[in-house]
Structures are given as C-alpha cells and as structure tokens.
C-alpha cells in the first residue's frame, strides 16, 4: 500500500493499493471518522452518491461489484448518478443534473459524493461538491492513470463554458483519494500513455529520478512500475499544491507543455488526447528553450529520449502559426505577455514571461530544431 498525505486547505490521504475497491468503504469510514450502528450496521444519516459515467458504471459501478459491495457492507446509504461521459458533457448542464439529483434526494451538508472515473468525472463531481449547499465533502476514486497522476489530487474542479475549457470551477480539495491499480487492466496502452506523459512532466519539473526510471525501464506496462512513477509524480504535485494551492505562482509549473498541448488538442478537434498533446508540447518547448539558450545542453535530448522510450507519437501535424492562433484564443491568456514553463535542466523548470508577439517564433524555433535532431 502507498499512502501520500496532502496538507492543503484540507488535509487528506491518497491511498493506492491493489484490490482496494473491495475495501473502499472501510477507508472512507476511517477518513471521515464514521461509525456504523452496532445493531443495524448502518452509518446514521450518511448518504453517499456515486457520480460516474455510463462506461465506468458498467465496469465498476454496479451494485454487485466490489465498490458498491464494500460501501454497502460499511453501512453507507448509497445513491448513484450516471451521466454521459465525454468532454462535451463537462458542462453546467451536467452540474445542474447532479445538484438537482442531490436536492431531490435530500442530501445534507454532512453527506458525501464519490467521483468514480477519469478526469472529467473528478472535475464535475468536485465542482458539484464545492457548490452543493455551499460545499460538501467528496472522495476521488480515479479509474485512469492520468486521473491518479494529476487531476484527482490538488483540488482543481470545474467545467467548460462555450468560451473555453475549464472557465468555471472552484478549488475544492477531496477528503480522500483511493486508487486501485487493478483498474489499469481495463486501459489500453494509449490511454495509459496519457498518464505517463503527466508523470514525465512531473519528473521534468522536480524529480529527475522519474526520468531515470523511465529511461531505464524494461517493463513499461508493469503495474508496480507504473505505481512507483505515479507515486513520485503525486509527491511532486503535492509539494507544488501545498506551496501554491490557488495557482498564483509556482503551481503554474504543473503546466509544463500545456499551453501548446491545449493548442494541439484544439487544432486536432480533440482527436489528439490531452496526454499525447502534453508529450508533443513538452518536446517542442524543451527544443525551443534549448535553442534559445535557456536550458542546459542535454535537457531537450533527454526529454525526447524519455518520451520516445514509451513510443509517444511526437510528430506535430500543425504549423507554428496554427498553434499560436489556437493558444492565443485561450480565454485564460490575456494581455501582452504569456507565461511559459521552461525546463532549465531535468528536474528544474522556471516560469518565463515572453511578449505574445514572440510566441510564434518561439514555437517555430522548437518545431524547426526537432527536425534538425
Ligand atoms: N493539472 C494542473 C494543476 O492541477 O494545477
């Protein structure tokens, strides 16, 4: 079992353990110091609503499956809200659906939500938890590597607006994060790569050991190995979140590769997934940083080599002009300057602000120097 304690505005544990779905009820009871009635076996006045999408529900959400069986045995009064998954449903309509469901079932401030799924489910459930009755507790049970490595920890919750991604949301930390590595069995290699990209990002920001482990790995899909790099990446994220929970400064380091990644996702109409786009984004930025003299000599080569170790498709099908236009349409980018995360060395990134008119030449320099490699 791996246990990582996070001390942000809320203190909570991230627990990773094989087979943990089957003991999730006990972990939740312990985390929220709940007791069941010795006669009825029920926890008094404790409703718990599982929020999940239809795909994940079919895999892990059924009442005869380990999670619900464990919650039921622990004495929770269980409800379930199933929504249609996908980025197009990460919106206020889904939030309103969840909030109405909770209100109609008379959930109170002492009841719980549980997000069962990937990053979208975690983000919408967290946002619903942050707003229902001005805030109730929630639990993250991520079912993808990407969600455990990144989105389930740190308390960023929210939805997309027509004007752009993640424009409405709240910082609302979970009370517990539970990850069962057995869920990796149901993920394709490509989906696992999305999580590996974020782990490589964490290594590049603050933990060179992750990069070494990946470069030297011989069993990329081994669950034990993936858990080790996930745990290291979570520790990197924990440190950053504990320093700057509300994203005013150092938390922006977690956006290494992300300005370009968001542009690549948008240019591809989201056919290139987030993790794959982050991999290409990190590769371009590190190449451009090296060419600009901002990184040490080996940094870009090591990042490319690490990404290639896992056979990430690194070819970027878009021009510097297209990427710049897409990046600057991002409603979160305002004013005359843009802040980029620059890898100065493996394990050390800094924030660097450049004029927006220099962005296209910076990206172009990155694209060109990758061709030269
Ligand atoms: N995924 C970036 C952050 O949590 O800040």
mmCIF file with all atom_site columns, N, CA and C in Angstrom, residues 30-96:
data_model
loop_
_atom_site.group_PDB
_atom_site.id
_atom_site.type_symbol
_atom_site.label_atom_id
_atom_site.label_alt_id
_atom_site.label_comp_id
_atom_site.label_asym_id
_atom_site.label_entity_id
_atom_site.label_seq_id
_atom_site.pdbx_PDB_ins_code
_atom_site.Cartn_x
_atom_site.Cartn_y
_atom_site.Cartn_z
_atom_site.occupancy
_atom_site.B_iso_or_equiv
_atom_site.pdbx_formal_charge
_atom_site.auth_seq_id
_atom_site.auth_comp_id
_atom_site.auth_asym_id
_atom_site.auth_atom_id
_atom_site.pdbx_PDB_model_num
ATOM 1   N N  . UNK A 1 30 ? -12.924 5.427  7.845   1.00 0.00 ? 30 UNK A N  1
ATOM 2   C CA . UNK A 1 30 ? -11.779 5.850  8.657   1.00 0.00 ? 30 UNK A CA 1
ATOM 3   C C  . UNK A 1 30 ? -11.440 7.322  8.374   1.00 0.00 ? 30 UNK A C  1
ATOM 4   N N  . UNK A 1 31 ? -11.425 7.681  7.076   1.00 0.00 ? 31 UNK A N  1
ATOM 5   C CA . UNK A 1 31 ? -11.021 9.049  6.714   1.00 0.00 ? 31 UNK A CA 1
ATOM 6   C C  . UNK A 1 31 ? -11.985 10.088 7.281   1.00 0.00 ? 31 UNK A C  1
ATOM 7   N N  . UNK A 1 32 ? -13.283 9.732  7.353   1.00 0.00 ? 32 UNK A N  1
ATOM 8   C CA . UNK A 1 32 ? -14.266 10.715 7.822   1.00 0.00 ? 32 UNK A CA 1
ATOM 9   C C  . UNK A 1 32 ? -14.724 10.401 9.257   1.00 0.00 ? 32 UNK A C  1
ATOM 10  N N  . UNK A 1 33 ? -13.948 9.564  9.942   1.00 0.00 ? 33 UNK A N  1
ATOM 11  C CA . UNK A 1 33 ? -14.253 9.118  11.312  1.00 0.00 ? 33 UNK A CA 1
ATOM 12  C C  . UNK A 1 33 ? -15.753 8.828  11.528  1.00 0.00 ? 33 UNK A C  1
ATOM 13  N N  . UNK A 1 34 ? -16.222 7.854  10.761  1.00 0.00 ? 34 UNK A N  1
ATOM 14  C CA . UNK A 1 34 ? -17.624 7.449  10.833  1.00 0.00 ? 34 UNK A CA 1
ATOM 15  C C  . UNK A 1 34 ? -17.743 6.100  11.523  1.00 0.00 ? 34 UNK A C  1
ATOM 16  N N  . UNK A 1 35 ? -18.865 5.896  12.205  1.00 0.00 ? 35 UNK A N  1
ATOM 17  C CA . UNK A 1 35 ? -19.094 4.603  12.875  1.00 0.00 ? 35 UNK A CA 1
ATOM 18  C C  . UNK A 1 35 ? -20.441 4.061  12.439  1.00 0.00 ? 35 UNK A C  1
ATOM 19  N N  . UNK A 1 36 ? -20.518 2.747  12.304  1.00 0.00 ? 36 UNK A N  1
ATOM 20  C CA . UNK A 1 36 ? -21.846 2.208  11.979  1.00 0.00 ? 36 UNK A CA 1
ATOM 21  C C  . UNK A 1 36 ? -22.555 1.760  13.254  1.00 0.00 ? 36 UNK A C  1
ATOM 22  N N  . UNK A 1 37 ? -23.861 1.790  13.190  1.00 0.00 ? 37 UNK A N  1
ATOM 23  C CA . UNK A 1 37 ? -24.684 1.382  14.329  1.00 0.00 ? 37 UNK A CA 1
ATOM 24  C C  . UNK A 1 37 ? -24.497 -0.122 14.567  1.00 0.00 ? 37 UNK A C  1
ATOM 25  N N  . UNK A 1 38 ? -24.156 -0.544 15.793  1.00 0.00 ? 38 UNK A N  1
ATOM 26  C CA . UNK A 1 38 ? -23.891 -1.975 16.025  1.00 0.00 ? 38 UNK A CA 1
ATOM 27  C C  . UNK A 1 38 ? -25.104 -2.865 15.736  1.00 0.00 ? 38 UNK A C  1
ATOM 28  N N  . UNK A 1 39 ? -26.297 -2.317 15.822  1.00 0.00 ? 39 UNK A N  1
ATOM 29  C CA . UNK A 1 39 ? -27.492 -3.141 15.584  1.00 0.00 ? 39 UNK A CA 1
ATOM 30  C C  . UNK A 1 39 ? -27.830 -3.215 14.102  1.00 0.00 ? 39 UNK A C  1
ATOM 31  N N  . UNK A 1 40 ? -27.967 -2.024 13.469  1.00 0.00 ? 40 UNK A N  1
ATOM 32  C CA . UNK A 1 40 ? -28.401 -2.015 12.057  1.00 0.00 ? 40 UNK A CA 1
ATOM 33  C C  . UNK A 1 40 ? -27.227 -2.200 11.095  1.00 0.00 ? 40 UNK A C  1
ATOM 34  N N  . UNK A 1 41 ? -26.028 -1.914 11.539  1.00 0.00 ? 41 UNK A N  1
ATOM 35  C CA . UNK A 1 41 ? -24.858 -1.968 10.652  1.00 0.00 ? 41 UNK A CA 1
ATOM 36  C C  . UNK A 1 41 ? -24.775 -0.743 9.751   1.00 0.00 ? 41 UNK A C  1
ATOM 37  N N  . UNK A 1 42 ? -25.727 0.174  9.868   1.00 0.00 ? 42 UNK A N  1
ATOM 38  C CA . UNK A 1 42 ? -25.772 1.377  9.008   1.00 0.00 ? 42 UNK A CA 1
ATOM 39  C C  . UNK A 1 42 ? -25.047 2.545  9.680   1.00 0.00 ? 42 UNK A C  1
ATOM 40  N N  . UNK A 1 43 ? -24.472 3.415  8.855   1.00 0.00 ? 43 UNK A N  1
ATOM 41  C CA . UNK A 1 43 ? -23.943 4.660  9.406   1.00 0.00 ? 43 UNK A CA 1
ATOM 42  C C  . UNK A 1 43 ? -25.113 5.635  9.439   1.00 0.00 ? 43 UNK A C  1
ATOM 43  N N  . UNK A 1 44 ? -25.402 6.204  10.583  1.00 0.00 ? 44 UNK A N  1
ATOM 44  C CA . UNK A 1 44 ? -26.592 7.049  10.693  1.00 0.00 ? 44 UNK A CA 1
ATOM 45  C C  . UNK A 1 44 ? -26.432 8.342  9.901   1.00 0.00 ? 44 UNK A C  1
ATOM 46  N N  . UNK A 1 45 ? -27.485 8.723  9.198   1.00 0.00 ? 45 UNK A N  1
ATOM 47  C CA . UNK A 1 45 ? -27.510 9.979  8.449   1.00 0.00 ? 45 UNK A CA 1
ATOM 48  C C  . UNK A 1 45 ? -26.307 10.148 7.538   1.00 0.00 ? 45 UNK A C  1
ATOM 49  N N  . UNK A 1 46 ? -25.984 9.132  6.792   1.00 0.00 ? 46 UNK A N  1
ATOM 50  C CA . UNK A 1 46 ? -24.830 9.269  5.900   1.00 0.00 ? 46 UNK A CA 1
ATOM 51  C C  . UNK A 1 46 ? -25.162 8.707  4.535   1.00 0.00 ? 46 UNK A C  1
ATOM 52  N N  . UNK A 1 47 ? -25.593 9.630  3.671   1.00 0.00 ? 47 UNK A N  1
ATOM 53  C CA . UNK A 1 47 ? -25.830 9.224  2.288   1.00 0.00 ? 47 UNK A CA 1
ATOM 54  C C  . UNK A 1 47 ? -24.539 9.423  1.508   1.00 0.00 ? 47 UNK A C  1
ATOM 55  N N  . UNK A 1 48 ? -24.347 8.566  0.533   1.00 0.00 ? 48 UNK A N  1
ATOM 56  C CA . UNK A 1 48 ? -23.174 8.713  -0.339  1.00 0.00 ? 48 UNK A CA 1
ATOM 57  C C  . UNK A 1 48 ? -23.644 8.547  -1.777  1.00 0.00 ? 48 UNK A C  1
ATOM 58  N N  . UNK A 1 49 ? -23.352 9.534  -2.609  1.00 0.00 ? 49 UNK A N  1
ATOM 59  C CA . UNK A 1 49 ? -23.763 9.446  -4.019  1.00 0.00 ? 49 UNK A CA 1
ATOM 60  C C  . UNK A 1 49 ? -22.539 9.200  -4.900  1.00 0.00 ? 49 UNK A C  1
ATOM 61  N N  . UNK A 1 50 ? -22.557 8.068  -5.595  1.00 0.00 ? 50 UNK A N  1
ATOM 62  C CA . UNK A 1 50 ? -21.510 7.780  -6.583  1.00 0.00 ? 50 UNK A CA 1
ATOM 63  C C  . UNK A 1 50 ? -21.868 8.548  -7.847  1.00 0.00 ? 50 UNK A C  1
ATOM 64  N N  . UNK A 1 51 ? -20.910 9.331  -8.350  1.00 0.00 ? 51 UNK A N  1
ATOM 65  C CA . UNK A 1 51 ? -21.119 10.016 -9.636  1.00 0.00 ? 51 UNK A CA 1
ATOM 66  C C  . UNK A 1 51 ? -20.167 9.381  -10.637 1.00 0.00 ? 51 UNK A C  1
ATOM 67  N N  . UNK A 1 52 ? -20.709 8.931  -11.761 1.00 0.00 ? 52 UNK A N  1
ATOM 68  C CA . UNK A 1 52 ? -19.873 8.214  -12.715 1.00 0.00 ? 52 UNK A CA 1
ATOM 69  C C  . UNK A 1 52 ? -20.467 8.356  -14.121 1.00 0.00 ? 52 UNK A C  1
ATOM 70  N N  . UNK A 1 53 ? -19.671 7.976  -15.129 1.00 0.00 ? 53 UNK A N  1
ATOM 71  C CA . UNK A 1 53 ? -20.254 7.987  -16.480 1.00 0.00 ? 53 UNK A CA 1
ATOM 72  C C  . UNK A 1 53 ? -20.664 6.555  -16.853 1.00 0.00 ? 53 UNK A C  1
ATOM 73  N N  . UNK A 1 54 ? -21.396 6.467  -17.981 1.00 0.00 ? 54 UNK A N  1
ATOM 74  C CA . UNK A 1 54 ? -22.008 5.181  -18.318 1.00 0.00 ? 54 UNK A CA 1
ATOM 75  C C  . UNK A 1 54 ? -20.955 4.084  -18.548 1.00 0.00 ? 54 UNK A C  1
ATOM 76  N N  . UNK A 1 55 ? -19.816 4.438  -19.152 1.00 0.00 ? 55 UNK A N  1
ATOM 77  C CA . UNK A 1 55 ? -18.781 3.421  -19.422 1.00 0.00 ? 55 UNK A CA 1
ATOM 78  C C  . UNK A 1 55 ? -18.188 2.874  -18.140 1.00 0.00 ? 55 UNK A C  1
ATOM 79  N N  . UNK A 1 56 ? -17.821 3.787  -17.246 1.00 0.00 ? 56 UNK A N  1
ATOM 80  C CA . UNK A 1 56 ? -17.187 3.359  -15.988 1.00 0.00 ? 56 UNK A CA 1
ATOM 81  C C  . UNK A 1 56 ? -18.218 2.652  -15.111 1.00 0.00 ? 56 UNK A C  1
ATOM 82  N N  . UNK A 1 57 ? -19.454 3.117  -15.182 1.00 0.00 ? 57 UNK A N  1
ATOM 83  C CA . UNK A 1 57 ? -20.505 2.471  -14.393 1.00 0.00 ? 57 UNK A CA 1
ATOM 84  C C  . UNK A 1 57 ? -20.588 0.977  -14.749 1.00 0.00 ? 57 UNK A C  1
ATOM 85  N N  . UNK A 1 58 ? -20.509 0.699  -16.060 1.00 0.00 ? 58 UNK A N  1
ATOM 86  C CA . UNK A 1 58 ? -20.617 -0.705 -16.493 1.00 0.00 ? 58 UNK A CA 1
ATOM 87  C C  . UNK A 1 58 ? -19.443 -1.529 -15.957 1.00 0.00 ? 58 UNK A C  1
ATOM 88  N N  . UNK A 1 59 ? -18.280 -0.891 -15.794 1.00 0.00 ? 59 UNK A N  1
ATOM 89  C CA . UNK A 1 59 ? -17.094 -1.642 -15.338 1.00 0.00 ? 59 UNK A CA 1
ATOM 90  C C  . UNK A 1 59 ? -17.042 -1.804 -13.815 1.00 0.00 ? 59 UNK A C  1
ATOM 91  N N  . UNK A 1 60 ? -17.355 -0.699 -13.084 1.00 0.00 ? 60 UNK A N  1
ATOM 92  C CA . UNK A 1 60 ? -17.112 -0.711 -11.629 1.00 0.00 ? 60 UNK A CA 1
ATOM 93  C C  . UNK A 1 60 ? -18.271 -0.224 -10.766 1.00 0.00 ? 60 UNK A C  1
ATOM 94  N N  . UNK A 1 61 ? -19.355 0.259  -11.406 1.00 0.00 ? 61 UNK A N  1
ATOM 95  C CA . UNK A 1 61 ? -20.375 0.952  -10.620 1.00 0.00 ? 61 UNK A CA 1
ATOM 96  C C  . UNK A 1 61 ? -21.542 0.091  -10.162 1.00 0.00 ? 61 UNK A C  1
ATOM 97  N N  . UNK A 1 62 ? -21.633 -1.148 -10.655 1.00 0.00 ? 62 UNK A N  1
ATOM 98  C CA . UNK A 1 62 ? -22.815 -1.977 -10.365 1.00 0.00 ? 62 UNK A CA 1
ATOM 99  C C  . UNK A 1 62 ? -22.940 -2.336 -8.890  1.00 0.00 ? 62 UNK A C  1
ATOM 100 N N  . UNK A 1 63 ? -24.199 -2.650 -8.471  1.00 0.00 ? 63 UNK A N  1
ATOM 101 C CA . UNK A 1 63 ? -24.381 -2.937 -7.042  1.00 0.00 ? 63 UNK A CA 1
ATOM 102 C C  . UNK A 1 63 ? -23.792 -4.296 -6.671  1.00 0.00 ? 63 UNK A C  1
ATOM 103 N N  . UNK A 1 64 ? -23.489 -5.131 -7.671  1.00 0.00 ? 64 UNK A N  1
ATOM 104 C CA . UNK A 1 64 ? -22.865 -6.420 -7.355  1.00 0.00 ? 64 UNK A CA 1
ATOM 105 C C  . UNK A 1 64 ? -21.339 -6.345 -7.494  1.00 0.00 ? 64 UNK A C  1
ATOM 106 N N  . UNK A 1 65 ? -20.808 -5.145 -7.739  1.00 0.00 ? 65 UNK A N  1
ATOM 107 C CA . UNK A 1 65 ? -19.353 -5.037 -7.916  1.00 0.00 ? 65 UNK A CA 1
ATOM 108 C C  . UNK A 1 65 ? -18.672 -4.554 -6.636  1.00 0.00 ? 65 UNK A C  1
ATOM 109 N N  . UNK A 1 66 ? -17.336 -4.672 -6.638  1.00 0.00 ? 66 UNK A N  1
ATOM 110 C CA . UNK A 1 66 ? -16.587 -4.511 -5.381  1.00 0.00 ? 66 UNK A CA 1
ATOM 111 C C  . UNK A 1 66 ? -16.838 -3.186 -4.671  1.00 0.00 ? 66 UNK A C  1
ATOM 112 N N  . UNK A 1 67 ? -16.888 -2.084 -5.432  1.00 0.00 ? 67 UNK A N  1
ATOM 113 C CA . UNK A 1 67 ? -17.016 -0.775 -4.774  1.00 0.00 ? 67 UNK A CA 1
ATOM 114 C C  . UNK A 1 67 ? -18.324 -0.675 -4.000  1.00 0.00 ? 67 UNK A C  1
ATOM 115 N N  . UNK A 1 68 ? -19.438 -0.922 -4.710  1.00 0.00 ? 68 UNK A N  1
ATOM 116 C CA . UNK A 1 68 ? -20.740 -0.798 -4.024  1.00 0.00 ? 68 UNK A CA 1
ATOM 117 C C  . UNK A 1 68 ? -20.886 -1.831 -2.920  1.00 0.00 ? 68 UNK A C  1
ATOM 118 N N  . UNK A 1 69 ? -20.380 -3.029 -3.154  1.00 0.00 ? 69 UNK A N  1
ATOM 119 C CA . UNK A 1 69 ? -20.491 -4.068 -2.115  1.00 0.00 ? 69 UNK A CA 1
ATOM 120 C C  . UNK A 1 69 ? -19.773 -3.602 -0.853  1.00 0.00 ? 69 UNK A C  1
ATOM 121 N N  . UNK A 1 70 ? -18.610 -2.996 -1.041  1.00 0.00 ? 70 UNK A N  1
ATOM 122 C CA . UNK A 1 70 ? -17.833 -2.549 0.111   1.00 0.00 ? 70 UNK A CA 1
ATOM 123 C C  . UNK A 1 70 ? -18.511 -1.373 0.822   1.00 0.00 ? 70 UNK A C  1
ATOM 124 N N  . UNK A 1 71 ? -19.055 -0.427 0.031   1.00 0.00 ? 71 UNK A N  1
ATOM 125 C CA . UNK A 1 71 ? -19.730 0.732  0.639   1.00 0.00 ? 71 UNK A CA 1
ATOM 126 C C  . UNK A 1 71 ? -20.965 0.267  1.409   1.00 0.00 ? 71 UNK A C  1
ATOM 127 N N  . UNK A 1 72 ? -21.654 -0.686 0.828   1.00 0.00 ? 72 UNK A N  1
ATOM 128 C CA . UNK A 1 72 ? -22.860 -1.187 1.451   1.00 0.00 ? 72 UNK A CA 1
ATOM 129 C C  . UNK A 1 72 ? -22.526 -1.936 2.749   1.00 0.00 ? 72 UNK A C  1
ATOM 130 N N  . UNK A 1 73 ? -21.486 -2.782 2.687   1.00 0.00 ? 73 UNK A N  1
ATOM 131 C CA . UNK A 1 73 ? -21.085 -3.524 3.891   1.00 0.00 ? 73 UNK A CA 1
ATOM 132 C C  . UNK A 1 73 ? -20.621 -2.569 4.994   1.00 0.00 ? 73 UNK A C  1
ATOM 133 N N  . UNK A 1 74 ? -20.058 -1.424 4.580   1.00 0.00 ? 74 UNK A N  1
ATOM 134 C CA . UNK A 1 74 ? -19.590 -0.463 5.584   1.00 0.00 ? 74 UNK A CA 1
ATOM 135 C C  . UNK A 1 74 ? -20.745 0.333  6.194   1.00 0.00 ? 74 UNK A C  1
ATOM 136 N N  . UNK A 1 75 ? -21.945 0.249  5.579   1.00 0.00 ? 75 UNK A N  1
ATOM 137 C CA . UNK A 1 75 ? -23.118 0.882  6.181   1.00 0.00 ? 75 UNK A CA 1
ATOM 138 C C  . UNK A 1 75 ? -23.572 2.173  5.534   1.00 0.00 ? 75 UNK A C  1
ATOM 139 N N  . UNK A 1 76 ? -23.041 2.515  4.348   1.00 0.00 ? 76 UNK A N  1
ATOM 140 C CA . UNK A 1 76 ? -23.477 3.744  3.674   1.00 0.00 ? 76 UNK A CA 1
ATOM 141 C C  . UNK A 1 76 ? -24.835 3.554  2.999   1.00 0.00 ? 76 UNK A C  1
ATOM 142 N N  . UNK A 1 77 ? -25.596 4.632  2.963   1.00 0.00 ? 77 UNK A N  1
ATOM 143 C CA . UNK A 1 77 ? -26.863 4.665  2.229   1.00 0.00 ? 77 UNK A CA 1
ATOM 144 C C  . UNK A 1 77 ? -26.487 5.155  0.815   1.00 0.00 ? 77 UNK A C  1
ATOM 145 N N  . UNK A 1 78 ? -26.481 4.231  -0.170  1.00 0.00 ? 78 UNK A N  1
ATOM 146 C CA . UNK A 1 78 ? -25.850 4.534  -1.457  1.00 0.00 ? 78 UNK A CA 1
ATOM 147 C C  . UNK A 1 78 ? -26.845 5.021  -2.508  1.00 0.00 ? 78 UNK A C  1
ATOM 148 N N  . UNK A 1 79 ? -26.445 6.095  -3.199  1.00 0.00 ? 79 UNK A N  1
ATOM 149 C CA . UNK A 1 79 ? -27.174 6.611  -4.362  1.00 0.00 ? 79 UNK A CA 1
ATOM 150 C C  . UNK A 1 79 ? -26.190 6.636  -5.521  1.00 0.00 ? 79 UNK A C  1
ATOM 151 N N  . UNK A 1 80 ? -26.730 6.719  -6.742  1.00 0.00 ? 80 UNK A N  1
ATOM 152 C CA . UNK A 1 80 ? -25.801 6.785  -7.883  1.00 0.00 ? 80 UNK A CA 1
ATOM 153 C C  . UNK A 1 80 ? -26.357 7.724  -8.941  1.00 0.00 ? 80 UNK A C  1
ATOM 154 N N  . UNK A 1 81 ? -25.488 8.571  -9.476  1.00 0.00 ? 81 UNK A N  1
ATOM 155 C CA . UNK A 1 81 ? -25.871 9.459  -10.580 1.00 0.00 ? 81 UNK A CA 1
ATOM 156 C C  . UNK A 1 81 ? -24.958 9.148  -11.757 1.00 0.00 ? 81 UNK A C  1
ATOM 157 N N  . UNK A 1 82 ? -25.553 8.697  -12.871 1.00 0.00 ? 82 UNK A N  1
ATOM 158 C CA . UNK A 1 82 ? -24.763 8.332  -14.055 1.00 0.00 ? 82 UNK A CA 1
ATOM 159 C C  . UNK A 1 82 ? -25.005 9.382  -15.145 1.00 0.00 ? 82 UNK A C  1
ATOM 160 N N  . UNK A 1 83 ? -23.922 9.976  -15.654 1.00 0.00 ? 83 UNK A N  1
ATOM 161 C CA . UNK A 1 83 ? -24.091 10.966 -16.732 1.00 0.00 ? 83 UNK A CA 1
ATOM 162 C C  . UNK A 1 83 ? -23.374 10.474 -17.988 1.00 0.00 ? 83 UNK A C  1
ATOM 163 N N  . UNK A 1 84 ? -23.666 11.137 -19.124 1.00 0.00 ? 84 UNK A N  1
ATOM 164 C CA . UNK A 1 84 ? -22.980 10.766 -20.370 1.00 0.00 ? 84 UNK A CA 1
ATOM 165 C C  . UNK A 1 84 ? -21.581 11.356 -20.338 1.00 0.00 ? 84 UNK A C  1
ATOM 166 N N  . UNK A 1 85 ? -20.566 10.497 -20.522 1.00 0.00 ? 85 UNK A N  1
ATOM 167 C CA . UNK A 1 85 ? -19.183 10.966 -20.423 1.00 0.00 ? 85 UNK A CA 1
ATOM 168 C C  . UNK A 1 85 ? -18.787 11.813 -21.622 1.00 0.00 ? 85 UNK A C  1
ATOM 169 N N  . UNK A 1 86 ? -17.529 12.202 -21.655 1.00 0.00 ? 86 UNK A N  1
ATOM 170 C CA . UNK A 1 86 ? -17.005 12.961 -22.794 1.00 0.00 ? 86 UNK A CA 1
ATOM 171 C C  . UNK A 1 86 ? -16.892 14.438 -22.477 1.00 0.00 ? 86 UNK A C  1
ATOM 172 N N  . UNK A 1 87 ? -15.881 15.043 -23.112 1.00 0.00 ? 87 UNK A N  1
ATOM 173 C CA . UNK A 1 87 ? -15.584 16.465 -22.893 1.00 0.00 ? 87 UNK A CA 1
ATOM 174 C C  . UNK A 1 87 ? -16.818 17.341 -23.162 1.00 0.00 ? 87 UNK A C  1
ATOM 175 N N  . UNK A 1 88 ? -17.655 16.908 -24.141 1.00 0.00 ? 88 UNK A N  1
ATOM 176 C CA . UNK A 1 88 ? -18.818 17.750 -24.498 1.00 0.00 ? 88 UNK A CA 1
ATOM 177 C C  . UNK A 1 88 ? -19.853 17.792 -23.376 1.00 0.00 ? 88 UNK A C  1
ATOM 178 N N  . UNK A 1 89 ? -19.755 16.868 -22.424 1.00 0.00 ? 89 UNK A N  1
ATOM 179 C CA . UNK A 1 89 ? -20.703 16.886 -21.296 1.00 0.00 ? 89 UNK A CA 1
ATOM 180 C C  . UNK A 1 89 ? -20.075 17.433 -20.016 1.00 0.00 ? 89 UNK A C  1
ATOM 181 N N  . UNK A 1 90 ? -18.859 17.944 -20.140 1.00 0.00 ? 90 UNK A N  1
ATOM 182 C CA . UNK A 1 90 ? -18.231 18.565 -18.957 1.00 0.00 ? 90 UNK A CA 1
ATOM 183 C C  . UNK A 1 90 ? -18.728 20.011 -18.915 1.00 0.00 ? 90 UNK A C  1
ATOM 184 N N  . UNK A 1 91 ? -19.988 20.165 -18.532 1.00 0.00 ? 91 UNK A N  1
ATOM 185 C CA . UNK A 1 91 ? -20.590 21.493 -18.623 1.00 0.00 ? 91 UNK A CA 1
ATOM 186 C C  . UNK A 1 91 ? -21.587 21.718 -17.477 1.00 0.00 ? 91 UNK A C  1
ATOM 187 N N  . UNK A 1 92 ? -22.171 22.922 -17.475 1.00 0.00 ? 92 UNK A N  1
ATOM 188 C CA . UNK A 1 92 ? -23.068 23.295 -16.382 1.00 0.00 ? 92 UNK A CA 1
ATOM 189 C C  . UNK A 1 92 ? -24.341 22.443 -16.368 1.00 0.00 ? 92 UNK A C  1
ATOM 190 N N  . UNK A 1 93 ? -24.729 21.922 -17.551 1.00 0.00 ? 93 UNK A N  1
ATOM 191 C CA . UNK A 1 93 ? -25.941 21.093 -17.597 1.00 0.00 ? 93 UNK A CA 1
ATOM 192 C C  . UNK A 1 93 ? -25.721 19.840 -16.730 1.00 0.00 ? 93 UNK A C  1
ATOM 193 N N  . UNK A 1 94 ? -24.546 19.248 -16.873 1.00 0.00 ? 94 UNK A N  1
ATOM 194 C CA . UNK A 1 94 ? -24.246 18.061 -16.050 1.00 0.00 ? 94 UNK A CA 1
ATOM 195 C C  . UNK A 1 94 ? -24.215 18.433 -14.564 1.00 0.00 ? 94 UNK A C  1
ATOM 196 N N  . UNK A 1 95 ? -23.624 19.589 -14.259 1.00 0.00 ? 95 UNK A N  1
ATOM 197 C CA . UNK A 1 95 ? -23.580 20.025 -12.850 1.00 0.00 ? 95 UNK A CA 1
ATOM 198 C C  . UNK A 1 95 ? -25.007 20.205 -12.318 1.00 0.00 ? 95 UNK A C  1
ATOM 199 N N  . UNK A 1 96 ? -25.846 20.879 -13.096 1.00 0.00 ? 96 UNK A N  1
ATOM 200 C CA . UNK A 1 96 ? -27.231 21.106 -12.625 1.00 0.00 ? 96 UNK A CA 1
ATOM 201 C C  . UNK A 1 96 ? -27.946 19.776 -12.416 1.00 0.00 ? 96 UNK A C  1
#
